[in-house]
Amino acid sequence: MTPDSGAPAPPAPGGRETMIIIGAGLGGLSTGCYAQMNGYRTRILEMHELPGGCCTAWDRGDFTLDACVSWLLGSGPGNEMHQIWLELGALQGKEVRHFDVFNVVRAQDGRAVYFYSDPDRLEAHLCELSPADARRIRSFCDQLRTFRKALAVYPFLKPVGLMGRVERWRMLASFVPHFNAVRKAISVLMSDYSARFKDPLLRRAFNFVLYEKHPAFPVLPTHFQLASHANLSAGVPEGGSLGLAKSIESRYVRLGGRVTYNAKVEEILVENDRAVGVRLSDGSEQRADIVISACDGKTTVSTFLKDRYLNDAYRRLYTDTIHQPGMVFPGYFTLFLGLDRTFPDADPCTTYLLDEAQATELTGIRHASVNVQFRSRHYPELSPDGTSVVYATYFCDIAPWRALDEGPEQRTRTRGGQELHTLPVKHGRGYYAAKHRARTALVRFLDERFPGLEDAIVVRDVSTPLTQVRYTGNHDGTVLGWQPFVESGETLEELVKKHGPGLPGLENFYLSGVWATTGGLIRAAAAGRHVMQFVCRDDAKPFTASIDDSAPPPTHLVIPVGKPDDAPASGRSGGRSEGRSRDRSGSHATPRPGVPAAPHVHRHAAPQPPQHSEEQK
């Protein structure tokens, strides 16, 4: 294949040249792209038959069910995150969609908070809801305004562990104008901050801005997400999650990389304390100068490497801390519904606060809430005209599902002479009964708020954290790995900063993806860039990266959701219909980021920055 303008650099004479990467999730694909750009000859081994890992989708009849990207940090310019996506060819030639409301949080009585990402609109809306909280609301929105500016100086391109003293001082100096806002946002938990509101709805709603409740999160992540959204840098890319993964896979292949699917690694081969290759489930061995694991971290250290090469800190992290509550992101229970009609008044994304009776019907639920997205508003191209896709999820512990299970969580079988590793497995009757109970409860809940929804269902698809284990092998069904702001994430970041993304005493081995950082798609992608900078340092060669110019930069579409005062207590607001999101006739004026001139739909080109069911899934 002919490489594009990001052609790989020549290898260093006498240096390491070949590389095996375990896992074709975004971390593995990113690692492969940057490795090829820097002259390494790489092969990615993937257990599944598709790229993307957790960033995926699947077909059910005429519907494509997209299970990952609800917002993509770095999808717009003005920050280092965006440069990474352009280097990976993830967004070129695509339309990125942005709603003017990040999320709606709705209580049982029908009252709702519309979390506009634009601080001016958010401030006006919140003050109208609770004049008694006006002072705190203004303070929150002032900090949000500061964060919109601070995003430009957040470092993503180079790991702190490789920065020299001057680089670190420059990085810190760039934060000086935003120091107070960052300090305040990181020093108080959102649960404590929200408790200071006088209005009972605001006290609850602020915990669910990011769709689910994150008990260990300070205020900072909420400001970061809302600010990115306001800056048109947290939208969703045309083609959805699997489309994103396939775009990066295409970039990797154009750079000369190779992906082997249905290839399950069972052991990392080690000789004289050096990683020299891998052994696959079929007994075959593949050798390389470097091995990088971009799959589940616990599987890597405990199964592939049999808990060798763990110093005291790593041993505590992977054998003790990882099992403590709140140290790893939970998995999800997911319900997809394909509907044969549209619901034009439905908001694109709403977190519904539940009462305890409703929550008890949902096995494994962590917090009494469910996030409901009319997913066809995000990705109209993934379902037929005149239809809808509903995506309902809740944070879910795996233990209650395991207690109902009776069979293996993952099994390899041979079909047509080829090993397959992600086929359905048998579970206990209690497991299927719990899935049916949760599905029935959620459909009933939705039909009460959107009359006629149950009669419109033509596709149902349900998955649990055990489904995630079957497809990816991720520890306890997590999709994001280590939690930030707690012992696990902070320990991991300090270890990487001090020692790099490897394991002590093992040469030619590195970790990448979310297990080498703390959660999120942009962090998985950035991890690939970072690990290759460590590899290049170890090989005494300069690191290089280039933006993919095989397609034009992405364009952006801002979609108004609707005014809160138009929303009846039933949970429906006066938003656009799903069909209108296909309309190509909107205004072409360029709005100020985060302040679209409603009611028109705006499209503009972004400037280029400088150089998941077990029954059927």
Coordinates of C-alpha atoms in Angstrom, one line a residue:
M1 CA 0.0 0.0 0.0
T2 CA 1.2 3.5 -0.7
P3 CA 1.6 5.6 2.5
D4 CA 0.1 9.1 2.5
S5 CA 1.9 12.3 3.6
G6 CA 2.5 10.7 7.0
A7 CA 4.8 8.1 5.6
P8 CA 6.8 6.2 8.2
A9 CA 10.3 7.4 9.0
P10 CA 13.2 5.0 8.3
P11 CA 14.2 2.8 11.2
A12 CA 17.3 3.6 13.2
P13 CA 20.3 1.6 12.1
G14 CA 20.8 -1.4 14.4
G15 CA 17.8 -0.4 16.6
R16 CA 14.5 -2.1 17.4
E17 CA 12.4 -2.3 14.3
T18 CA 9.4 -4.7 14.7
M19 CA 6.5 -4.4 17.1
I20 CA 3.5 -6.4 18.2
I21 CA 0.5 -4.4 19.6
I22 CA -2.1 -6.4 21.5
G23 CA -5.6 -5.0 20.9
A24 CA -7.2 -2.9 18.1
G25 CA -9.1 -0.5 20.4
L26 CA -8.4 3.2 20.0
G27 CA -5.3 2.8 22.2
G28 CA -3.9 0.0 20.0
L29 CA -4.8 1.7 16.7
S30 CA -3.3 5.0 17.9
T31 CA -0.1 3.3 19.1
G32 CA 0.1 1.6 15.7
C33 CA -0.3 4.8 13.8
Y34 CA 2.4 6.7 15.7
A35 CA 4.7 3.7 15.5
Q36 CA 4.4 3.5 11.8
M37 CA 5.0 7.3 11.5
N38 CA 8.3 6.7 13.4
G39 CA 9.6 3.9 11.3
Y40 CA 8.6 0.8 13.2
R41 CA 7.1 -2.2 11.4
T42 CA 4.0 -3.2 13.4
R43 CA 1.2 -5.7 13.6
I44 CA -1.9 -5.4 15.7
L45 CA -3.5 -8.6 17.1
E46 CA -7.2 -8.3 17.9
M47 CA -9.4 -10.9 19.6
H48 CA -12.6 -9.6 18.0
E49 CA -13.4 -9.4 14.3
L50 CA -13.8 -5.6 14.3
P51 CA -11.6 -2.6 15.3
G52 CA -12.5 -0.2 18.1
G53 CA -12.8 -2.3 21.2
C54 CA -15.3 -0.5 23.4
C55 CA -15.7 2.2 20.6
T56 CA -18.1 0.1 18.6
A57 CA -21.5 -0.5 17.0
W58 CA -23.4 -3.4 15.5
D59 CA -26.3 -4.0 13.1
R60 CA -29.8 -5.2 13.9
G61 CA -31.8 -5.3 10.8
D62 CA -31.9 -1.8 9.3
F63 CA -30.6 -0.3 12.5
T64 CA -27.0 0.3 13.5
L65 CA -26.8 0.4 17.3
D66 CA -24.0 2.8 18.3
A67 CA -22.7 2.0 21.8
C68 CA -20.0 4.5 22.6
V69 CA -19.5 8.1 21.6
S70 CA -22.0 10.5 23.2
W71 CA -19.4 13.3 23.0
L72 CA -15.8 13.3 21.7
L73 CA -13.4 15.6 23.5
G74 CA -11.2 17.3 20.9
S75 CA -13.6 17.1 18.1
G76 CA -13.1 20.8 17.3
P77 CA -10.1 23.0 17.0
G78 CA -8.3 25.3 19.5
N79 CA -6.7 22.6 21.7
E80 CA -4.1 19.8 21.6
M81 CA -6.7 17.1 21.7
H82 CA -8.0 18.0 18.2
Q83 CA -4.5 17.8 16.7
I84 CA -4.3 14.2 17.9
W85 CA -7.5 13.2 16.2
L86 CA -6.3 14.9 13.0
E87 CA -3.0 13.1 13.2
L88 CA -4.9 9.8 13.4
G89 CA -7.2 10.7 10.5
A90 CA -10.2 10.2 12.8
L91 CA -12.4 13.2 11.8
Q92 CA -11.3 14.3 8.3
G93 CA -14.1 14.5 5.8
K94 CA -16.8 14.2 8.4
E95 CA -19.5 16.4 9.9
V96 CA -19.3 16.8 13.7
R97 CA -22.6 17.5 15.3
H98 CA -23.1 19.6 18.5
F99 CA -26.3 20.1 20.4
D100 CA -26.7 23.4 22.2
V101 CA -27.6 21.5 25.4
F102 CA -25.1 19.1 26.8
N103 CA -27.6 17.2 28.9
V104 CA -31.0 17.5 30.5
V105 CA -31.5 16.3 34.0
R106 CA -35.2 15.6 34.8
A107 CA -36.7 14.8 38.2
Q108 CA -39.6 12.6 39.0
D109 CA -42.0 15.6 39.2
G110 CA -41.1 16.6 35.6
R111 CA -39.0 19.6 36.5
A112 CA -35.8 19.7 34.5
V113 CA -32.4 21.4 34.3
Y114 CA -31.1 22.1 30.8
F115 CA -27.3 22.2 31.0
Y116 CA -26.5 24.6 28.2
S117 CA -22.7 24.5 27.6
D118 CA -22.8 28.2 26.8
P119 CA -22.3 30.0 30.2
D120 CA -24.5 32.9 29.4
R121 CA -27.5 30.8 28.5
L122 CA -26.8 28.4 31.4
E123 CA -26.6 31.2 33.9
A124 CA -29.9 32.8 32.7
H125 CA -31.7 29.4 32.8
L126 CA -30.4 28.4 36.2
C127 CA -31.2 31.8 37.8
E128 CA -34.7 31.5 36.4
L129 CA -35.1 28.1 38.0
S130 CA -33.7 29.2 41.4
P131 CA -33.2 33.0 42.0
A132 CA -32.1 32.2 45.5
D133 CA -29.0 30.5 44.1
A134 CA -28.0 33.3 41.8
R135 CA -24.7 34.1 43.5
R136 CA -23.5 30.5 43.3
I137 CA -24.8 30.1 39.8
R138 CA -22.9 33.2 38.6
S139 CA -19.7 31.8 40.3
F140 CA -20.1 28.5 38.5
C141 CA -20.7 30.1 35.1
D142 CA -17.8 32.5 35.6
Q143 CA -15.5 29.5 36.2
L144 CA -16.9 27.9 33.1
R145 CA -16.0 31.0 31.1
T146 CA -12.4 30.8 32.4
F147 CA -12.2 27.1 31.5
R148 CA -13.2 27.9 27.9
K149 CA -10.0 29.9 27.6
A150 CA -7.9 27.4 29.6
L151 CA -8.6 24.5 27.2
A152 CA -6.1 26.0 24.7
V153 CA -3.2 25.3 27.2
Y154 CA -4.2 21.9 28.5
P155 CA -1.3 19.6 27.5
F156 CA -2.1 16.4 25.6
L157 CA 0.7 16.1 23.0
K158 CA 3.6 15.2 25.3
P159 CA 3.7 13.2 28.5
V160 CA 4.8 15.2 31.5
G161 CA 7.3 12.5 32.3
L162 CA 9.3 13.4 29.1
M163 CA 9.1 17.2 29.6
G164 CA 12.3 18.9 30.6
R165 CA 12.4 21.5 33.4
V166 CA 11.9 24.4 31.0
E167 CA 8.9 22.7 29.3
R168 CA 7.3 22.1 32.7
W169 CA 7.7 25.6 33.8
R170 CA 6.3 26.9 30.5
M171 CA 3.3 24.6 31.0
L172 CA 2.7 25.7 34.5
A173 CA 3.1 29.4 33.5
S174 CA 0.4 29.0 30.8
F175 CA -2.0 28.1 33.6
V176 CA -1.3 31.1 35.7
P177 CA -4.2 33.2 34.3
H178 CA -6.6 30.3 35.0
F179 CA -5.0 29.2 38.3
N180 CA -7.8 30.2 40.7
A181 CA -10.5 28.6 38.5
V182 CA -8.6 25.3 38.2
R183 CA -7.7 25.3 41.9
K184 CA -11.3 25.9 43.0
A185 CA -12.6 23.3 40.5
I186 CA -10.3 20.5 41.6
S187 CA -10.4 21.1 45.4
V188 CA -14.1 20.3 46.0
L189 CA -16.1 17.2 45.1
M190 CA -19.1 17.9 42.9
S191 CA -21.3 16.1 45.5
D192 CA -20.2 18.6 48.2
Y193 CA -20.5 21.5 45.8
S194 CA -24.0 20.6 44.6
A195 CA -25.2 20.2 48.2
R196 CA -24.6 24.0 48.7
F197 CA -27.5 24.9 46.3
K198 CA -30.8 25.9 48.0
D199 CA -33.0 24.5 45.3
P200 CA -33.5 20.7 45.8
L201 CA -33.5 20.1 42.1
L202 CA -30.2 21.8 41.5
R203 CA -28.7 20.0 44.5
R204 CA -29.4 16.7 42.8
A205 CA -29.0 17.7 39.1
F206 CA -25.5 19.0 39.3
N207 CA -24.3 15.5 40.2
F208 CA -25.6 14.2 36.8
V209 CA -24.3 16.8 34.3
L210 CA -22.0 14.1 33.0
Y211 CA -25.0 11.7 32.5
E212 CA -24.2 9.5 35.5
K213 CA -23.1 10.3 39.1
H214 CA -19.4 10.2 39.7
P215 CA -19.0 10.3 43.5
A216 CA -15.2 10.8 43.4
F217 CA -15.2 13.6 40.7
P218 CA -14.4 17.1 41.8
V219 CA -16.1 20.0 39.9
L220 CA -13.2 20.2 37.4
P221 CA -14.4 17.4 34.9
T222 CA -17.8 19.1 34.6
H223 CA -16.2 22.4 33.8
F224 CA -13.9 20.7 31.4
Q225 CA -16.6 18.9 29.5
L226 CA -19.0 21.9 29.4
A227 CA -16.2 24.2 28.3
S228 CA -15.2 21.8 25.5
H229 CA -18.8 21.5 24.4
A230 CA -19.2 25.3 24.4
N231 CA -16.0 25.6 22.2
L232 CA -17.5 23.1 19.7
S233 CA -14.9 20.5 20.8
A234 CA -17.1 17.8 22.3
G235 CA -19.5 16.9 19.5
V236 CA -20.2 13.5 17.8
P237 CA -18.6 12.6 14.5
E238 CA -20.6 11.5 11.5
G239 CA -20.5 7.7 11.1
G240 CA -20.5 7.1 14.9
S241 CA -18.2 5.1 17.1
L242 CA -17.3 2.2 14.8
G243 CA -16.9 4.8 12.0
L244 CA -14.4 6.6 14.1
A245 CA -12.5 3.4 14.8
K246 CA -12.5 2.4 11.1
S247 CA -11.2 5.8 10.1
I248 CA -8.2 5.4 12.4
E249 CA -7.7 1.8 11.2
S250 CA -7.6 3.1 7.6
R251 CA -5.0 5.6 8.6
Y252 CA -2.9 2.8 10.2
V253 CA -3.2 0.6 7.1
R254 CA -2.2 3.5 4.8
L255 CA 0.9 4.0 7.0
G256 CA 1.8 0.4 6.3
G257 CA 0.5 -1.3 9.4
R258 CA -1.3 -4.7 9.5
V259 CA -4.2 -5.9 11.7
T260 CA -4.9 -9.6 12.4
Y261 CA -8.4 -10.2 13.7
N262 CA -9.7 -13.3 15.6
A263 CA -6.2 -13.5 17.1
K264 CA -6.4 -14.0 20.9
V265 CA -3.1 -13.6 22.9
E266 CA -2.7 -15.9 25.8
E267 CA 0.9 -15.2 26.9
I268 CA 3.6 -12.6 26.4
L269 CA 6.8 -14.5 25.7
V270 CA 9.7 -13.4 27.9
E271 CA 13.4 -14.4 27.6
N272 CA 16.1 -13.0 29.8
D273 CA 13.7 -10.3 31.2
R274 CA 12.9 -9.1 27.7
A275 CA 9.6 -9.3 25.9
V276 CA 10.2 -11.2 22.7
G277 CA 6.7 -11.9 21.3
V278 CA 3.4 -13.5 22.1
R279 CA 1.7 -16.9 22.1
L280 CA -1.8 -17.1 20.6
S281 CA -4.7 -19.3 21.6
D282 CA -4.1 -21.6 18.7
G283 CA -0.6 -22.3 20.0
S284 CA 1.3 -20.3 17.4
E285 CA 3.9 -17.8 18.4
Q286 CA 4.8 -14.4 16.9
R287 CA 8.0 -12.6 17.6
A288 CA 9.0 -8.9 17.6
D289 CA 11.6 -6.5 19.0
I290 CA 8.9 -4.7 21.1
V291 CA 5.6 -5.8 22.6
I292 CA 2.9 -3.3 23.5
S293 CA -0.3 -4.3 25.3
A294 CA -3.2 -2.0 24.6
C295 CA -5.8 -4.4 26.0
D296 CA -7.1 -5.0 29.5
G297 CA -4.5 -4.1 32.1
K298 CA -5.4 -6.8 34.6
T299 CA -5.3 -9.5 32.0
T300 CA -2.0 -8.2 30.8
V301 CA -0.2 -8.3 34.1
S302 CA -1.9 -11.3 35.7
T303 CA -2.6 -13.6 32.7
F304 CA -0.1 -12.7 30.0
L305 CA 2.8 -12.0 32.4
K306 CA 1.6 -14.1 35.4
D307 CA 2.1 -11.3 37.9
R308 CA 5.8 -11.1 37.3
Y309 CA 7.6 -7.8 37.0
L310 CA 5.4 -6.0 39.6
N311 CA 7.2 -3.9 42.1
D312 CA 5.5 -3.1 45.4
A313 CA 3.6 -0.2 43.9
Y314 CA 2.4 -2.0 40.8
R315 CA 1.6 -5.2 42.9
R316 CA -0.6 -3.2 45.2
L317 CA -2.3 -1.4 42.3
Y318 CA -3.1 -4.6 40.4
T319 CA -3.7 -7.1 43.2
D320 CA -5.3 -4.9 45.9
T321 CA -6.4 -1.4 44.8
I322 CA -8.1 -2.6 41.6
H323 CA -10.5 -4.6 43.7
Q324 CA -11.5 -1.8 46.0
P325 CA -14.8 0.0 45.4
G326 CA -14.5 3.1 43.1
M327 CA -11.0 2.5 41.8
V328 CA -12.1 1.4 38.3
F329 CA -15.0 2.8 36.3
P330 CA -18.0 0.6 36.4
G331 CA -19.6 -1.1 33.4
Y332 CA -23.0 -0.3 31.9
F333 CA -26.4 -1.9 31.5
T334 CA -27.5 -0.9 28.0
L335 CA -30.9 -1.1 26.3
F336 CA -31.3 -0.3 22.6
L337 CA -34.7 0.1 21.0
G338 CA -35.2 0.5 17.3
L339 CA -38.5 2.3 16.7
D340 CA -40.5 2.5 13.5
R341 CA -41.5 6.1 14.0
T342 CA -39.9 9.4 15.1
F343 CA -40.5 11.2 18.4
P344 CA -39.7 14.8 17.2
D345 CA -40.2 16.3 20.6
A346 CA -37.8 14.1 22.5
D347 CA -34.6 15.7 23.8
P348 CA -31.4 14.1 22.4
C349 CA -30.1 13.3 25.9
T350 CA -31.8 13.2 29.3
T351 CA -30.8 11.8 32.6
Y352 CA -33.9 10.8 34.5
L353 CA -33.7 10.7 38.3
L354 CA -35.5 7.6 39.6
D355 CA -37.2 6.8 42.8
E356 CA -36.1 3.7 44.8
A357 CA -39.0 1.5 43.6
Q358 CA -38.0 2.2 40.0
A359 CA -34.3 1.6 40.7
T360 CA -34.8 -1.8 42.4
E361 CA -36.1 -3.3 39.2
L362 CA -32.7 -2.5 37.5
T363 CA -30.1 -5.2 38.5
G364 CA -26.7 -3.8 39.5
I365 CA -27.7 -0.1 39.3
R366 CA -25.2 2.1 41.1
H367 CA -27.3 5.3 41.3
A368 CA -31.0 5.9 41.0
S369 CA -30.9 7.4 37.5
V370 CA -31.0 6.3 33.9
N371 CA -29.6 8.2 30.9
V372 CA -31.8 8.1 27.8
Q373 CA -30.6 9.2 24.4
F374 CA -32.6 9.4 21.2
R375 CA -29.5 8.2 19.4
S376 CA -30.8 8.9 15.9
R377 CA -30.6 12.6 16.7
H378 CA -26.8 12.1 17.1
Y379 CA -26.4 9.7 14.2
P380 CA -29.3 10.0 11.7
E381 CA -27.4 8.0 9.1
L382 CA -27.4 4.9 11.2
S383 CA -31.1 4.2 10.9
P384 CA -33.8 4.5 8.2
D385 CA -35.7 7.7 7.6
G386 CA -38.8 7.9 9.7
T387 CA -37.4 5.8 12.5
S388 CA -35.7 6.3 15.9
V389 CA -33.1 4.6 18.0
V390 CA -33.3 4.9 21.8
Y391 CA -30.2 4.2 23.9
A392 CA -30.9 3.8 27.6
T393 CA -28.0 3.1 30.0
Y394 CA -27.1 3.1 33.7
F395 CA -23.9 2.6 35.6
C396 CA -23.9 -1.0 36.7
D397 CA -21.9 -3.3 39.0
I398 CA -21.0 -6.6 37.6
A399 CA -21.2 -8.6 40.9
P400 CA -25.1 -9.0 40.9
W401 CA -24.9 -10.3 37.3
R402 CA -22.1 -12.7 38.1
A403 CA -24.2 -14.0 41.0
L404 CA -26.9 -15.0 38.5
D405 CA -24.5 -16.5 36.0
E406 CA -23.7 -20.2 35.6
G407 CA -21.4 -20.5 32.7
P408 CA -18.0 -19.2 31.4
E409 CA -17.8 -15.5 30.7
Q410 CA -15.9 -16.0 27.5
R411 CA -15.2 -19.0 25.3
T412 CA -13.1 -19.8 22.2
R413 CA -14.8 -21.9 19.5
T414 CA -13.8 -23.0 16.0
R415 CA -16.0 -22.4 13.0
G416 CA -14.9 -23.1 9.5
G417 CA -11.4 -23.8 10.7
Q418 CA -11.1 -20.4 12.3
E419 CA -11.0 -19.6 16.0
L420 CA -13.7 -17.1 17.2
H421 CA -13.5 -15.6 20.7
T422 CA -16.5 -13.4 21.2
L423 CA -19.5 -15.6 20.4
P424 CA -22.5 -15.8 22.8
V425 CA -22.1 -17.9 25.9
K426 CA -24.8 -19.5 28.0
H427 CA -25.9 -17.9 31.2
G428 CA -28.2 -18.9 34.1
R429 CA -31.9 -18.5 34.0
G430 CA -31.7 -15.9 36.7
Y431 CA -29.4 -13.8 34.5
Y432 CA -31.9 -13.8 31.6
A433 CA -34.8 -13.1 34.0
A434 CA -33.0 -10.1 35.4
K435 CA -32.3 -8.8 31.8
H436 CA -35.9 -9.2 30.9
R437 CA -37.1 -7.5 34.1
A438 CA -34.8 -4.5 33.5
R439 CA -35.8 -4.2 29.9
T440 CA -39.5 -4.4 30.7
A441 CA -39.1 -1.7 33.4
L442 CA -37.3 0.6 31.2
V443 CA -39.7 0.2 28.3
R444 CA -42.6 0.9 30.6
F445 CA -40.8 3.9 32.0
L446 CA -40.2 5.3 28.5
D447 CA -43.7 4.6 27.3
E448 CA -45.2 6.6 30.2
R449 CA -43.1 9.6 29.0
F450 CA -43.4 9.0 25.3
P451 CA -46.9 7.5 24.7
G452 CA -46.8 5.0 21.8
L453 CA -43.1 4.2 22.2
E454 CA -43.7 0.6 23.2
D455 CA -46.0 -0.1 20.2
A456 CA -43.3 1.4 17.9
I457 CA -40.5 -1.1 18.9
V458 CA -39.2 -3.3 16.1
V459 CA -35.7 -4.0 17.5
R460 CA -34.6 -4.7 21.1
D461 CA -31.1 -5.3 22.2
V462 CA -29.8 -5.7 25.8
S463 CA -26.3 -5.9 27.2
T464 CA -24.7 -6.1 30.7
P465 CA -21.2 -5.7 32.0
L466 CA -20.7 -9.5 31.3
T467 CA -21.4 -8.7 27.6
Q468 CA -18.5 -6.2 27.8
V469 CA -16.3 -9.0 29.3
R470 CA -17.2 -11.3 26.5
Y471 CA -16.3 -8.8 23.7
T472 CA -13.2 -7.1 25.2
G473 CA -12.0 -9.1 28.2
N474 CA -12.1 -5.8 30.2
H475 CA -11.8 -6.2 34.0
D476 CA -15.3 -6.3 35.6
G477 CA -16.8 -5.0 32.3
T478 CA -15.3 -1.5 32.6
V479 CA -15.2 0.6 29.5
L480 CA -12.8 3.3 30.8
G481 CA -10.4 1.5 33.1
W482 CA -8.8 3.4 36.0
Q483 CA -10.7 6.2 37.8
P484 CA -9.1 9.6 38.0
F485 CA -9.0 11.6 41.2
V486 CA -8.7 8.5 43.4
E487 CA -5.8 6.4 44.6
S488 CA -5.8 4.1 41.6
G489 CA -5.6 6.7 38.9
E490 CA -3.3 9.0 40.8
T491 CA -0.9 6.1 41.6
L492 CA -0.9 5.0 37.9
E493 CA -0.2 8.5 36.7
E494 CA 2.7 8.9 39.1
L495 CA 4.2 5.6 38.1
V496 CA 4.0 6.4 34.4
K497 CA 5.5 9.9 35.1
K498 CA 8.4 8.4 37.0
H499 CA 9.1 5.1 35.1
G500 CA 7.3 5.4 31.8
P501 CA 4.5 3.1 30.6
G502 CA 6.2 -0.2 31.2
L503 CA 6.7 -2.6 34.0
P504 CA 9.9 -2.6 36.2
G505 CA 12.5 -5.1 35.2
L506 CA 10.9 -6.1 31.9
E507 CA 12.6 -4.7 28.8
N508 CA 11.0 -4.1 25.4
F509 CA 7.5 -4.0 26.9
Y510 CA 5.1 -1.1 27.2
L511 CA 1.4 -0.6 28.2
S512 CA -0.9 1.7 26.1
G513 CA -4.6 2.6 26.0
V514 CA -6.8 3.5 28.9
W515 CA -4.8 1.2 31.3
A516 CA -1.8 3.4 30.8
T517 CA -3.8 6.6 31.7
T518 CA -7.2 7.4 33.3
G519 CA -10.2 6.8 31.1
G520 CA -11.8 8.4 28.0
L521 CA -11.4 8.1 24.2
I522 CA -9.0 11.1 23.9
R523 CA -6.8 9.7 26.6
A524 CA -6.7 6.3 25.0
A525 CA -5.7 8.0 21.7
A526 CA -3.2 10.3 23.4
A527 CA -1.7 7.2 25.2
G528 CA -0.6 5.8 21.8
R529 CA 1.2 9.1 21.1
H530 CA 2.8 9.1 24.5
V531 CA 4.0 5.6 24.6
M532 CA 5.6 6.0 21.2
Q533 CA 7.5 9.1 22.5
F534 CA 8.9 6.8 25.3
V535 CA 9.8 4.2 22.8
C536 CA 11.6 6.7 20.6
R537 CA 13.4 8.1 23.6
D538 CA 14.6 4.6 24.5
D539 CA 15.8 4.1 21.0
A540 CA 17.5 7.5 20.9
K541 CA 15.6 8.7 17.9
P542 CA 13.4 11.8 17.4
F543 CA 9.7 11.4 17.6
T544 CA 7.7 12.6 14.6
A545 CA 4.0 12.9 13.9
S546 CA 2.0 14.4 11.0
I547 CA -1.6 15.4 10.3
D548 CA -3.4 13.2 7.8
D549 CA -4.2 15.2 4.7
S550 CA -5.9 12.5 2.7
A551 CA -9.3 14.2 3.3
P552 CA -10.5 17.7 4.1
P553 CA -10.9 18.9 7.7
P554 CA -14.2 18.2 9.5
T555 CA -17.2 20.6 9.3
H556 CA -19.4 21.4 12.2
L557 CA -23.2 21.4 12.7
V558 CA -24.8 23.1 15.7
I559 CA -28.3 21.8 16.5
P560 CA -30.7 23.7 18.8
V561 CA -32.4 21.4 21.3
G562 CA -35.4 23.5 22.4
K563 CA -36.3 26.0 25.1
P564 CA -36.9 24.7 28.6
D565 CA -40.1 26.7 29.0
D566 CA -41.6 24.8 26.1
A567 CA -41.0 21.4 27.9
P568 CA -44.2 19.8 29.4
A569 CA -43.8 17.8 32.6
S570 CA -44.1 14.6 30.5
G571 CA -40.4 14.9 29.7
R572 CA -40.7 16.2 26.1
S573 CA -39.3 19.5 24.9
G574 CA -39.8 21.4 21.7
G575 CA -36.7 20.1 19.9
R576 CA -35.9 19.4 16.3
S577 CA -37.2 16.2 14.7
E578 CA -34.8 13.5 13.9
G579 CA -35.5 13.9 10.3
R580 CA -34.4 17.5 10.2
S581 CA -30.9 16.6 11.4
R582 CA -30.5 15.3 7.8
D583 CA -31.4 18.6 6.3
R584 CA -28.5 20.2 4.4
S585 CA -30.2 23.6 3.9
G586 CA -29.2 25.3 7.2
S587 CA -27.5 28.7 7.4
H588 CA -23.7 28.7 6.6
A589 CA -22.9 31.6 9.0
T590 CA -20.2 30.8 11.5
P591 CA -21.6 31.2 15.0
R592 CA -19.5 32.3 18.0
P593 CA -18.5 28.9 19.7
G594 CA -21.3 27.7 21.9
V595 CA -23.7 30.5 21.1
P596 CA -25.6 29.4 18.0
A597 CA -28.1 31.9 16.6
A598 CA -31.2 29.7 17.0
P599 CA -33.5 28.6 15.5
H600 CA -31.3 28.0 12.4
V601 CA -28.9 25.1 12.1
H602 CA -25.3 26.3 11.5
R603 CA -22.6 24.6 9.5
H604 CA -19.0 25.8 9.3
A605 CA -15.6 24.4 8.5
A606 CA -13.2 24.1 11.4
P607 CA -9.8 25.7 10.8
Q608 CA -6.9 23.2 10.8
P609 CA -4.6 23.7 13.8
P610 CA -0.9 24.1 13.4
Q611 CA 1.8 21.5 12.9
H612 CA -23.5 -4.2 23.0
S613 CA -26.9 -7.7 23.6
E614 CA -25.9 -11.2 24.6
E615 CA -29.0 -12.7 23.0
Q616 CA -28.2 -11.4 19.6
K617 CA -25.1 -9.1 19.6

